[in-house]
């Protein structure tokens, strides 16, 4: 976890044991918005991962 000093909020980088090829980056903003970015080999992806974004 790291604090996002530029925009406020927090950034959580997660690598799941059952999906180690992907890095899930959850960004929580002070206005209660949560964003998920997923990376494989430092490239953003939107499919193929085991854990889909929460609705």
mmCIF file of C-alpha atoms in Angstrom, residues 1-42:
data_model
loop_
_atom_site.group_PDB
_atom_site.id
_atom_site.type_symbol
_atom_site.label_atom_id
_atom_site.label_comp_id
_atom_site.label_asym_id
_atom_site.label_seq_id
_atom_site.Cartn_x
_atom_site.Cartn_y
_atom_site.Cartn_z
ATOM 1 C CA UNK A 1 0.000 0.000 0.000
ATOM 2 C CA UNK A 2 1.148 3.513 -0.697
ATOM 3 C CA UNK A 3 -0.384 6.924 -0.239
ATOM 4 C CA UNK A 4 -1.165 8.775 -3.466
ATOM 5 C CA UNK A 5 0.199 12.207 -2.557
ATOM 6 C CA UNK A 6 -0.541 13.792 -5.948
ATOM 7 C CA UNK A 7 -4.245 12.938 -6.068
ATOM 8 C CA UNK A 8 -4.885 11.889 -2.480
ATOM 9 C CA UNK A 9 -6.204 8.456 -1.619
ATOM 10 C CA UNK A 10 -4.326 5.167 -1.503
ATOM 11 C CA UNK A 11 -2.908 2.648 -3.967
ATOM 12 C CA UNK A 12 -2.877 -1.074 -3.178
ATOM 13 C CA UNK A 13 -0.816 -3.402 -5.382
ATOM 14 C CA UNK A 14 -1.903 -7.028 -4.988
ATOM 15 C CA UNK A 15 -0.525 -10.238 -6.482
ATOM 16 C CA UNK A 16 -2.774 -13.224 -5.759
ATOM 17 C CA UNK A 17 -1.115 -16.610 -5.130
ATOM 18 C CA UNK A 18 -3.532 -18.294 -7.543
ATOM 19 C CA UNK A 19 -2.951 -15.682 -10.288
ATOM 20 C CA UNK A 20 0.725 -14.604 -9.982
ATOM 21 C CA UNK A 21 1.149 -13.450 -13.591
ATOM 22 C CA UNK A 22 -1.066 -10.410 -12.945
ATOM 23 C CA UNK A 23 -0.662 -7.379 -10.694
ATOM 24 C CA UNK A 24 -3.941 -5.894 -9.469
ATOM 25 C CA UNK A 25 -3.724 -2.209 -8.611
ATOM 26 C CA UNK A 26 -6.647 -0.941 -6.528
ATOM 27 C CA UNK A 27 -6.861 2.845 -6.265
ATOM 28 C CA UNK A 28 -9.041 4.268 -3.488
ATOM 29 C CA UNK A 29 -9.880 7.976 -3.708
ATOM 30 C CA UNK A 30 -11.164 10.181 -0.856
ATOM 31 C CA UNK A 31 -14.601 10.551 -2.498
ATOM 32 C CA UNK A 32 -15.089 6.754 -1.977
ATOM 33 C CA UNK A 33 -14.348 5.836 -5.604
ATOM 34 C CA UNK A 34 -12.419 2.601 -6.138
ATOM 35 C CA UNK A 35 -10.659 1.862 -9.416
ATOM 36 C CA UNK A 36 -8.956 -1.361 -10.480
ATOM 37 C CA UNK A 37 -6.141 -1.542 -12.999
ATOM 38 C CA UNK A 38 -4.667 -4.939 -13.941
ATOM 39 C CA UNK A 39 -1.196 -5.425 -15.383
ATOM 40 C CA UNK A 40 0.624 -8.386 -16.926
ATOM 41 C CA UNK A 41 4.316 -7.871 -17.686
ATOM 42 C CA UNK A 42 3.853 -4.132 -16.960
#
